[in-house]
Short mmCIF file of C-alpha atoms (C1' of nucleotides) in Angstrom, two decimals:
data_model
loop_
_atom_site.label_atom_id
_atom_site.label_comp_id
_atom_site.label_asym_id
_atom_site.label_seq_id
_atom_site.Cartn_x
_atom_site.Cartn_y
_atom_site.Cartn_z
CA MET D 1 -85.81 25.56 62.19
CA SER D 2 -86.15 26.94 65.73
CA ARG D 3 -86.40 23.45 67.21
CA ALA D 4 -84.12 24.32 70.15
CA ASP D 5 -86.60 26.94 71.41
CA GLN D 6 -88.70 26.11 74.42
CA PRO D 7 -92.43 26.42 73.83
CA PRO D 8 -93.58 29.85 75.08
CA HIS D 9 -95.90 28.25 77.63
CA GLY D 10 -93.40 25.73 78.99
CA ASP D 11 -94.10 26.23 82.69
CA GLY D 12 -96.56 24.05 84.61
CA PRO D 13 -99.20 22.78 82.16
CA ALA D 14 -96.67 21.50 79.57
CA THR D 15 -94.93 19.23 82.08
CA GLY D 16 -98.25 18.15 83.44
CA ARG D 17 -99.37 17.19 79.97
CA ARG D 18 -96.23 15.12 79.37
CA GLU D 19 -96.62 13.49 82.73
CA ARG D 20 -100.22 12.66 81.98
CA ALA D 21 -99.20 11.16 78.61
CA ARG D 22 -96.52 9.05 80.35
CA LEU D 23 -99.04 7.72 82.86
CA ARG D 24 -101.52 6.96 80.08
CA ARG D 25 -98.78 5.10 78.20
CA GLU D 26 -97.92 3.12 81.30
CA GLU D 27 -101.57 2.24 81.81
CA ILE D 28 -101.95 1.06 78.19
CA ILE D 29 -98.76 -1.03 78.46
CA LEU D 30 -100.16 -2.91 81.45
CA ILE D 31 -103.45 -3.54 79.64
CA ALA D 32 -101.63 -4.75 76.51
CA ALA D 33 -99.34 -6.99 78.60
CA GLY D 34 -102.36 -8.72 80.08
CA MET D 35 -103.89 -9.31 76.67
CA PHE D 36 -100.60 -10.51 75.12
CA ALA D 37 -100.22 -12.96 78.01
CA GLU D 38 -103.64 -14.49 77.34
CA ARG D 39 -103.90 -14.45 73.57
CA GLY D 40 -100.34 -13.80 72.47
CA TYR D 41 -99.02 -10.90 70.44
CA ARG D 42 -100.44 -12.29 67.21
CA GLY D 43 -103.75 -13.17 68.80
CA THR D 44 -104.30 -9.64 70.11
CA SER D 45 -105.52 -6.89 67.80
CA LEU D 46 -104.84 -3.20 68.23
CA ALA D 47 -108.59 -2.73 68.26
CA ASP D 48 -108.86 -5.08 71.28
CA VAL D 49 -106.23 -3.12 73.18
CA ALA D 50 -107.72 0.25 72.21
CA ALA D 51 -111.20 -0.79 73.32
CA ARG D 52 -109.99 -2.00 76.72
CA ALA D 53 -107.90 1.11 77.21
CA GLY D 54 -110.82 3.34 76.23
CA ILE D 55 -108.93 4.92 73.35
CA SER D 56 -109.24 4.88 69.56
CA GLU D 57 -106.87 2.82 67.43
CA PRO D 58 -105.21 5.95 66.00
CA GLY D 59 -104.86 7.25 69.55
CA LEU D 60 -103.13 4.01 70.52
CA LEU D 61 -100.77 4.31 67.56
CA HIS D 62 -99.97 7.89 68.54
CA HIS D 63 -98.27 6.49 71.64
CA PHE D 64 -96.48 3.48 70.13
CA GLY D 65 -96.11 4.06 66.39
CA ASN D 66 -97.18 0.57 65.33
CA LYS D 67 -98.09 -2.80 66.81
CA ALA D 68 -94.42 -3.88 67.11
CA GLY D 69 -93.75 -0.63 69.00
CA LEU D 70 -96.41 -1.61 71.52
CA LEU D 71 -94.84 -5.06 71.88
CA LEU D 72 -91.38 -3.60 72.52
CA ALA D 73 -92.83 -1.23 75.12
CA VAL D 74 -94.46 -4.21 76.86
CA ILE D 75 -91.20 -6.19 76.75
CA GLU D 76 -89.16 -3.27 78.11
CA ARG D 77 -91.66 -2.77 80.89
CA ARG D 78 -91.50 -6.48 81.74
CA ASP D 79 -87.72 -6.22 81.81
CA LEU D 80 -87.84 -3.62 84.56
CA ASP D 81 -89.34 -6.32 86.78
CA SER D 82 -86.72 -8.84 85.70
CA GLU D 83 -83.93 -6.38 86.40
CA ALA D 84 -85.27 -5.75 89.86
CA PHE D 85 -85.24 -9.52 90.38
CA ALA D 86 -81.64 -9.79 89.09
CA MET D 87 -80.47 -6.95 91.33
CA GLU D 88 -82.10 -8.55 94.33
CA LEU D 89 -80.43 -11.87 93.55
CA LEU D 90 -77.02 -10.30 92.91
CA GLY D 91 -77.26 -8.42 96.19
CA MET D 92 -77.14 -11.74 98.04
CA GLU D 93 -74.18 -13.91 98.90
CA PRO D 94 -73.69 -16.59 96.19
CA ALA D 95 -74.48 -19.28 98.75
CA ASP D 96 -77.86 -17.70 99.48
CA ARG D 97 -78.91 -17.28 95.86
CA LEU D 98 -79.81 -20.93 95.46
CA ARG D 99 -82.06 -20.82 98.47
CA ALA D 100 -83.86 -17.80 97.02
CA LEU D 101 -85.23 -19.68 94.00
CA PRO D 102 -88.29 -21.22 95.68
CA GLU D 103 -89.09 -17.83 97.20
CA PHE D 104 -89.23 -16.33 93.71
CA ALA D 105 -91.37 -19.20 92.49
CA ARG D 106 -93.69 -18.55 95.40
CA ARG D 107 -93.85 -14.89 94.47
CA ASN D 108 -94.49 -15.64 90.77
CA ARG D 109 -97.29 -17.99 91.69
CA HIS D 110 -99.45 -14.95 92.37
CA ARG D 111 -98.35 -13.21 89.21
CA THR D 112 -99.27 -15.90 86.69
CA GLU D 113 -99.75 -13.28 84.04
CA LEU D 114 -96.11 -12.22 84.05
CA ALA D 115 -94.91 -15.80 83.66
CA LYS D 116 -97.41 -16.45 80.89
CA LEU D 117 -96.46 -13.27 79.06
CA PHE D 118 -92.84 -14.30 79.01
CA THR D 119 -93.49 -17.88 77.82
CA VAL D 120 -95.87 -16.75 75.09
CA LEU D 121 -93.71 -13.91 73.77
CA VAL D 122 -90.53 -15.99 73.63
CA ALA D 123 -92.32 -18.62 71.53
CA GLU D 124 -93.57 -15.88 69.20
CA SER D 125 -90.02 -14.52 68.91
CA LEU D 126 -88.12 -17.62 67.75
CA GLU D 127 -87.87 -16.49 64.13
CA PRO D 128 -85.06 -13.97 63.46
CA ASP D 129 -87.47 -11.50 61.85
CA ALA D 130 -89.90 -11.46 64.78
CA PRO D 131 -90.14 -8.01 66.41
CA GLY D 132 -88.95 -9.19 69.82
CA HIS D 133 -86.31 -11.65 68.59
CA GLY D 134 -83.19 -9.53 69.16
CA HIS D 135 -84.39 -8.56 72.59
CA PHE D 136 -84.96 -12.11 73.82
CA VAL D 137 -81.68 -13.35 72.32
CA ALA D 138 -79.83 -10.62 74.24
CA ARG D 139 -81.86 -11.30 77.37
CA TYR D 140 -81.07 -15.03 77.44
CA ARG D 141 -77.38 -14.36 76.76
CA ALA D 142 -77.33 -11.92 79.67
CA MET D 143 -79.17 -14.35 81.95
CA ARG D 144 -76.74 -17.17 81.12
CA ALA D 145 -73.78 -14.81 81.72
CA ILE D 146 -75.10 -13.71 85.13
CA VAL D 147 -75.77 -17.27 86.30
CA ALA D 148 -72.39 -18.45 84.93
CA ASP D 149 -70.64 -15.62 86.80
CA THR D 150 -72.40 -16.63 89.98
CA ILE D 151 -71.21 -20.21 89.51
CA ARG D 152 -67.66 -19.09 88.80
CA SER D 153 -67.50 -16.98 91.96
CA ALA D 154 -68.95 -19.89 93.95
CA GLN D 155 -66.23 -22.10 92.49
CA ARG D 156 -63.53 -19.62 93.52
CA ALA D 157 -65.00 -19.53 97.03
CA GLY D 158 -64.86 -23.31 97.14
CA LEU D 159 -68.64 -23.58 97.48
CA THR D 160 -69.08 -25.30 94.13
CA ARG D 161 -67.06 -28.16 92.66
CA ALA D 162 -64.45 -27.11 90.08
CA GLY D 163 -65.15 -29.74 87.44
CA LEU D 164 -68.31 -28.04 86.23
CA ASP D 165 -68.77 -25.90 83.12
CA PRO D 166 -70.33 -22.62 84.33
CA GLU D 167 -71.83 -21.70 80.94
CA ALA D 168 -73.37 -25.14 80.35
CA LYS D 169 -74.75 -25.30 83.87
CA ALA D 170 -76.19 -21.79 83.55
CA ALA D 171 -78.12 -22.77 80.39
CA GLU D 172 -79.32 -25.91 82.16
CA ILE D 173 -80.56 -24.09 85.26
CA ILE D 174 -82.46 -21.48 83.26
CA ALA D 175 -83.87 -24.23 81.01
CA THR D 176 -85.20 -26.22 83.96
CA LEU D 177 -86.87 -23.21 85.59
CA ASP D 178 -88.41 -22.14 82.26
CA GLY D 179 -89.62 -25.65 81.49
CA LEU D 180 -91.18 -26.17 84.91
CA GLN D 181 -92.93 -22.85 84.52
CA THR D 182 -94.41 -23.91 81.18
CA GLN D 183 -95.71 -27.20 82.60
CA TRP D 184 -97.25 -25.30 85.49
CA LEU D 185 -98.89 -22.69 83.24
CA LEU D 186 -100.33 -25.42 81.03
CA ASP D 187 -101.62 -27.60 83.86
CA PRO D 188 -101.55 -25.89 87.28
CA GLU D 189 -103.62 -28.68 88.82
CA ALA D 190 -101.00 -31.31 87.99
CA VAL D 191 -97.85 -29.23 88.58
CA ASP D 192 -97.16 -27.49 91.87
CA ILE D 193 -94.60 -24.91 90.78
CA VAL D 194 -93.37 -24.07 94.29
CA ALA D 195 -92.82 -27.73 95.22
CA ALA D 196 -91.17 -28.38 91.84
CA VAL D 197 -88.73 -25.48 92.22
CA GLU D 198 -88.01 -26.45 95.81
CA ALA D 199 -87.18 -30.00 94.67
CA TYR D 200 -85.01 -28.64 91.88
CA ALA D 201 -83.15 -26.34 94.28
CA ARG D 202 -82.23 -29.45 96.29
CA THR D 203 -81.15 -31.29 93.10
CA LEU D 204 -79.07 -28.30 92.17
CA GLU D 205 -77.45 -28.00 95.58
CA ARG D 206 -76.26 -31.61 95.42
CA ASP D 207 -75.12 -31.08 91.84
CA LEU D 208 -73.17 -27.89 92.54
CA THR D 209 -71.49 -29.03 95.75
CA GLY D 210 -70.88 -32.52 94.38
CA SER D 211 -72.14 -34.16 97.55
CA MET T 1 -129.88 -49.24 56.27
CA SER T 2 -127.68 -51.34 54.01
CA ARG T 3 -124.59 -49.49 55.23
CA ALA T 4 -122.63 -52.74 55.55
CA ASP T 5 -122.92 -53.36 51.81
CA GLN T 6 -119.96 -52.63 49.64
CA PRO T 7 -120.68 -50.19 46.83
CA PRO T 8 -121.58 -52.10 43.66
CA HIS T 9 -118.50 -50.74 41.89
CA GLY T 10 -116.18 -51.19 44.88
CA ASP T 11 -113.19 -52.41 42.94
CA GLY T 12 -110.43 -49.99 41.93
CA PRO T 13 -111.74 -46.42 41.42
CA ALA T 14 -113.65 -45.96 44.71
CA THR T 15 -110.76 -47.07 46.91
CA GLY T 16 -108.37 -45.11 44.75
CA ARG T 17 -110.31 -41.91 45.25
CA ARG T 18 -110.34 -42.28 49.02
CA GLU T 19 -106.69 -43.13 49.03
CA ARG T 20 -105.92 -40.05 46.94
CA ALA T 21 -107.90 -37.91 49.41
CA ARG T 22 -105.98 -39.40 52.32
CA LEU T 23 -102.65 -38.64 50.67
CA ARG T 24 -103.77 -35.09 49.85
CA ARG T 25 -104.76 -34.60 53.49
CA GLU T 26 -101.39 -35.89 54.63
CA GLU T 27 -99.63 -33.53 52.24
CA ILE T 28 -101.61 -30.51 53.48
CA ILE T 29 -100.92 -31.43 57.11
CA LEU T 30 -97.17 -31.37 56.49
CA ILE T 31 -97.41 -27.99 54.75
CA ALA T 32 -99.51 -26.54 57.58
CA ALA T 33 -97.11 -27.96 60.18
CA GLY T 34 -94.22 -26.11 58.55
CA MET T 35 -96.14 -22.84 58.50
CA PHE T 36 -97.39 -23.19 62.09
CA ALA T 37 -93.80 -23.84 63.20
CA GLU T 38 -92.59 -20.60 61.64
CA ARG T 39 -95.46 -18.21 62.25
CA GLY T 40 -97.53 -20.01 64.86
CA TYR T 41 -101.13 -21.13 64.62
CA ARG T 42 -102.45 -17.61 65.07
CA GLY T 43 -99.92 -16.14 62.66
CA THR T 44 -100.89 -18.49 59.84
CA SER T 45 -104.03 -17.89 57.77
CA LEU T 46 -106.05 -20.54 56.02
CA ALA T 47 -105.40 -18.58 52.83
CA ASP T 48 -101.61 -18.97 53.37
CA VAL T 49 -101.94 -22.72 53.84
CA ALA T 50 -104.35 -23.09 50.93
CA ALA T 51 -102.06 -21.13 48.60
CA ARG T 52 -99.02 -23.22 49.48
CA ALA T 53 -100.98 -26.44 49.13
CA GLY T 54 -102.35 -25.36 45.75
CA ILE T 55 -105.93 -25.67 46.90
CA SER T 56 -108.78 -23.24 47.55
CA GLU T 57 -109.79 -22.28 51.06
CA PRO T 58 -113.11 -24.12 50.74
CA GLY T 59 -111.17 -27.12 49.48
CA LEU T 60 -108.96 -26.88 52.54
CA LEU T 61 -111.95 -26.64 54.86
CA HIS T 62 -113.58 -29.59 53.18
CA HIS T 63 -110.74 -31.72 54.56
CA PHE T 64 -110.51 -30.24 58.07
CA GLY T 65 -113.83 -28.58 58.87
CA ASN T 66 -112.33 -25.41 60.30
CA LYS T 67 -108.99 -23.91 61.29
CA ALA T 68 -108.97 -25.63 64.69
CA GLY T 69 -109.58 -28.94 62.88
CA LEU T 70 -106.45 -28.33 60.83
CA LEU T 71 -104.49 -27.62 64.02
CA LEU T 72 -105.69 -30.83 65.67
CA ALA T 73 -104.76 -32.81 62.55
CA VAL T 74 -101.26 -31.29 62.67
CA ILE T 75 -100.93 -32.08 66.38
CA GLU T 76 -102.10 -35.68 65.91
CA ARG T 77 -99.67 -36.13 63.06
CA ARG T 78 -96.84 -34.73 65.18
CA ASP T 79 -97.84 -37.16 67.92
CA LEU T 80 -97.25 -40.13 65.65
CA ASP T 81 -93.59 -39.11 65.57
CA SER T 82 -93.52 -38.65 69.33
CA GLU T 83 -95.09 -42.04 69.85
CA ALA T 84 -92.48 -43.64 67.62
CA PHE T 85 -89.86 -41.95 69.79
CA ALA T 86 -91.52 -43.17 72.99
CA MET T 87 -91.77 -46.73 71.68
CA GLU T 88 -88.13 -46.68 70.67
CA LEU T 89 -87.14 -45.43 74.11
CA LEU T 90 -89.36 -47.91 75.94
CA GLY T 91 -87.89 -50.75 73.86
CA MET T 92 -84.53 -50.15 75.52
CA GLU T 93 -83.29 -51.27 78.89
CA PRO T 94 -83.88 -48.51 81.49
CA ALA T 95 -80.10 -48.15 81.88
CA ASP T 96 -79.69 -47.39 78.17
CA ARG T 97 -82.48 -44.81 77.97
CA LEU T 98 -80.40 -42.09 79.56
CA ARG T 99 -77.64 -42.62 77.04
CA ALA T 100 -80.13 -42.30 74.20
CA LEU T 101 -81.00 -38.67 75.00
CA PRO T 102 -78.06 -37.02 73.17
CA GLU T 103 -78.75 -39.26 70.18
CA PHE T 104 -82.29 -37.90 70.00
CA ALA T 105 -80.98 -34.35 70.34
CA ARG T 106 -78.60 -35.05 67.46
CA ARG T 107 -81.48 -36.34 65.39
CA ASN T 108 -83.72 -33.37 66.22
CA ARG T 109 -80.96 -30.98 65.27
CA HIS T 110 -81.75 -31.75 61.64
CA ARG T 111 -85.46 -31.45 62.21
CA THR T 112 -85.58 -27.96 63.67
CA GLU T 113 -89.06 -27.53 62.34
CA LEU T 114 -90.54 -30.27 64.52
CA ALA T 115 -88.98 -28.82 67.67
CA LYS T 116 -90.14 -25.34 66.77
CA LEU T 117 -93.67 -26.52 66.02
CA PHE T 118 -93.94 -28.09 69.44
CA THR T 119 -92.58 -25.06 71.34
CA VAL T 120 -94.79 -22.61 69.46
CA LEU T 121 -98.01 -24.65 69.73
CA VAL T 122 -97.61 -25.33 73.45
CA ALA T 123 -97.23 -21.58 74.12
CA GLU T 124 -100.37 -20.93 72.06
CA SER T 125 -102.23 -23.60 74.04
CA LEU T 126 -101.70 -22.37 77.61
CA GLU T 127 -105.23 -20.97 77.96
CA PRO T 128 -107.90 -23.58 78.77
CA ASP T 129 -110.05 -22.52 75.80
CA ALA T 130 -107.24 -22.86 73.23
CA PRO T 131 -108.01 -25.54 70.63
CA GLY T 132 -104.93 -27.64 71.46
CA HIS T 133 -105.05 -27.16 75.24
CA GLY T 134 -106.59 -30.48 76.25
CA HIS T 135 -104.27 -32.34 73.98
CA PHE T 136 -101.07 -30.83 75.38
CA VAL T 137 -102.25 -31.21 78.98
CA ALA T 138 -102.83 -34.93 78.33
CA ARG T 139 -99.55 -35.21 76.45
CA TYR T 140 -97.46 -33.74 79.27
CA ARG T 141 -99.24 -35.87 81.86
CA ALA T 142 -98.49 -38.96 79.76
CA MET T 143 -94.86 -37.93 79.28
CA ARG T 144 -94.38 -37.38 83.00
CA ALA T 145 -96.01 -40.75 83.72
CA ILE T 146 -93.74 -42.58 81.27
CA VAL T 147 -90.57 -40.99 82.62
CA ALA T 148 -91.71 -41.54 86.21
CA ASP T 149 -92.37 -45.23 85.46
CA THR T 150 -88.90 -45.54 83.96
CA ILE T 151 -87.41 -44.04 87.12
CA ARG T 152 -89.46 -46.35 89.33
CA SER T 153 -88.34 -49.46 87.47
CA ALA T 154 -84.73 -48.25 87.62
CA GLN T 155 -85.17 -47.82 91.38
CA ARG T 156 -86.51 -51.37 91.72
CA ALA T 157 -83.52 -52.63 89.72
CA GLY T 158 -81.21 -50.77 92.07
CA LEU T 159 -79.91 -48.57 89.25
CA THR T 160 -81.35 -45.39 90.72
CA ARG T 161 -81.24 -44.19 94.31
CA ALA T 162 -84.43 -44.79 96.28
CA GLY T 163 -84.70 -41.38 97.95
CA LEU T 164 -85.93 -39.67 94.78
CA ASP T 165 -89.47 -38.65 93.88
CA PRO T 166 -90.16 -40.20 90.44
CA GLU T 167 -92.95 -37.76 89.54
CA ALA T 168 -90.99 -34.66 90.54
CA LYS T 169 -87.88 -35.86 88.75
CA ALA T 170 -89.88 -36.67 85.63
CA ALA T 171 -91.25 -33.12 85.47
CA GLU T 172 -87.74 -31.77 86.01
CA ILE T 173 -86.17 -33.87 83.24
CA ILE T 174 -88.82 -32.92 80.69
CA ALA T 175 -88.57 -29.28 81.78
CA THR T 176 -84.81 -29.19 81.26
CA LEU T 177 -84.97 -30.77 77.81
CA ASP T 178 -87.80 -28.42 76.76
CA GLY T 179 -86.01 -25.37 78.11
CA LEU T 180 -82.71 -26.21 76.43
CA GLN T 181 -84.58 -26.71 73.19
CA THR T 182 -86.18 -23.28 73.46
CA GLN T 183 -82.83 -21.58 74.11
CA TRP T 184 -81.37 -23.40 71.11
CA LEU T 185 -84.27 -22.48 68.81
CA LEU T 186 -84.01 -18.83 69.85
CA ASP T 187 -80.24 -18.58 69.51
CA PRO T 188 -78.64 -21.59 67.75
CA GLU T 189 -75.30 -19.76 67.47
CA ALA T 190 -74.99 -19.43 71.23
CA VAL T 191 -76.51 -22.77 72.28
CA ASP T 192 -75.18 -26.10 71.02
CA ILE T 193 -78.15 -28.36 71.70
CA VAL T 194 -76.25 -31.62 71.31
CA ALA T 195 -73.48 -30.56 73.70
CA ALA T 196 -76.06 -29.17 76.14
CA VAL T 197 -78.08 -32.40 76.19
CA GLU T 198 -74.90 -34.48 76.51
CA ALA T 199 -73.86 -32.38 79.51
CA TYR T 200 -77.33 -32.74 81.00
CA ALA T 201 -77.31 -36.51 80.52
CA ARG T 202 -74.13 -36.60 82.61
CA THR T 203 -75.71 -34.37 85.26
CA LEU T 204 -78.71 -36.65 85.30
CA GLU T 205 -76.66 -39.82 85.57
CA ARG T 206 -74.88 -38.50 88.68
CA ASP T 207 -78.22 -37.31 90.06
CA LEU T 208 -80.04 -40.60 89.50
CA THR T 209 -77.31 -42.92 90.72
CA GLY T 210 -76.41 -40.60 93.58
CA SER T 211 -72.71 -40.89 92.86
"C1'" DC P 1 -105.70 12.18 70.84
"C1'" DC P 2 -110.40 12.18 67.43
"C1'" DT P 3 -113.52 10.82 63.08
"C1'" DA P 4 -113.37 9.03 58.91
"C1'" DC P 5 -111.49 6.01 56.27
"C1'" DC P 6 -107.91 2.92 52.95
"C1'" DG P 7 -106.34 -1.66 50.63
"C1'" DA P 8 -106.08 -6.32 52.06
"C1'" DT P 9 -107.10 -10.00 54.34
"C1'" DC P 10 -109.49 -12.76 58.19
"C1'" DG P 11 -112.15 -17.50 58.99
"C1'" DG P 12 -115.90 -19.57 57.07
"C1'" DT P 13 -119.95 -20.64 53.74
"C1'" DA P 14 -123.08 -20.06 49.62
"C1'" DG P 15 -124.79 -22.76 45.41
"C1'" DG P 16 -123.41 -26.02 41.99
"C1'" DC M 1 -127.03 -40.35 47.07
"C1'" DC M 2 -121.76 -40.08 47.56
"C1'" DT M 3 -116.82 -37.86 47.25
"C1'" DA M 4 -113.93 -34.07 46.46
"C1'" DC M 5 -113.66 -30.01 45.32
"C1'" DC M 6 -114.62 -25.07 42.56
"C1'" DG M 7 -115.19 -19.69 41.88
"C1'" DA M 8 -117.29 -16.22 44.28
"C1'" DT M 9 -118.50 -13.95 48.06
"C1'" DC M 10 -120.40 -13.50 53.03
"C1'" DG M 11 -120.02 -10.19 57.34
"C1'" DG M 12 -116.22 -8.40 59.96
"C1'" DT M 13 -111.54 -7.16 61.13
"C1'" DA M 14 -106.40 -6.60 60.29
"C1'" DG M 15 -102.66 -2.79 60.61
"C1'" DG M 16 -102.12 1.75 59.34
#
DNA sequence: CCTACCGATCGGTAGG
DNA sequence: CCTACCGATCGGTAGG
């Protein structure tokens, strides 16, 4: 087949069409993310997403193949935000990273939807055959590795006490932040997420320095 | 009305029929709990539960009214276990309660299903209009209150340092245990829940005593 | 990306 | 008049 050939009209309009499709995709992903956050992946139908996006169900499936494809697109999109966060954190001195936690909590406070999306999708991905399972397993392993590396470099710099297991502490830190987030999402009137993370940052500072 | 009267044939058969119904209900609740744990509330159909229980859907609904009624029955049943746990913990001296945490993790290790059920249902109950929302809000408030009370009494006994906010610490402790559980459920090969909780109990002991 | 559909399954209810 | 269900089917919706 002549698959390697460029289409004869591959100048302006073709690129514009692809660009338009990409923007439409992006738009649908944001709509789907909002609905997954509120009702979960299982609680959201393709028809719901299509209606909100002003598209037919077959049109929706043209972009994402099937419902799991839409989920993976949402997860990947959400990961771009997380990566930006990780890069920002890794750009700081290890000693400053701890102090940055409440700032991120403060930022997330106004993006409830992102936090909710994450909590809901992880719970729907616990089973090995869930569409997002492999992704979240890899994501948590990477998160633990990054935090453990930070702890190790802080130990080498003498900022953190040596008798502390970096891997175990990394799991514990991520667990606490996740758990506080869940309590806040469930009951925002009873749990002040910024104050809770600030208090935990102080706990953690004492714990890490051993003071 | 003569509602206070016993039925004229209120010897064996009548009581036996009610008792049989109660046992059938209990049996169905356990089946539904297992399915909710694996596929979530939204991912489980009444037809799935009915088929596994060897009952028709109308038969199922006769017992629970509607799907949300089944969920609430599962949650209440799960709470009986939690209450037993709480009573066991509250029966100990405050100083021993911390040491009991790894033992409970060890016990839960063989009851993955219960842990999974809890994680999945909480995530499906974040929205205020979710059927289990009110229940989980109340449950977390009660849990925080119990842990905070334990901390306060340990402070009065001089076992725990005074400069520590009992409510904030309670939220933090529950958050860490929940979060570790989620990481373990997602990736049991990478996260050893017993070791993680043991390590956290040590962290917590240093934190509480201020040593 | 559309209209026009499919096999099946959804939560819930009818009469008996 | 009660209980504990049954087989059949309701109007709509699921993913594709």
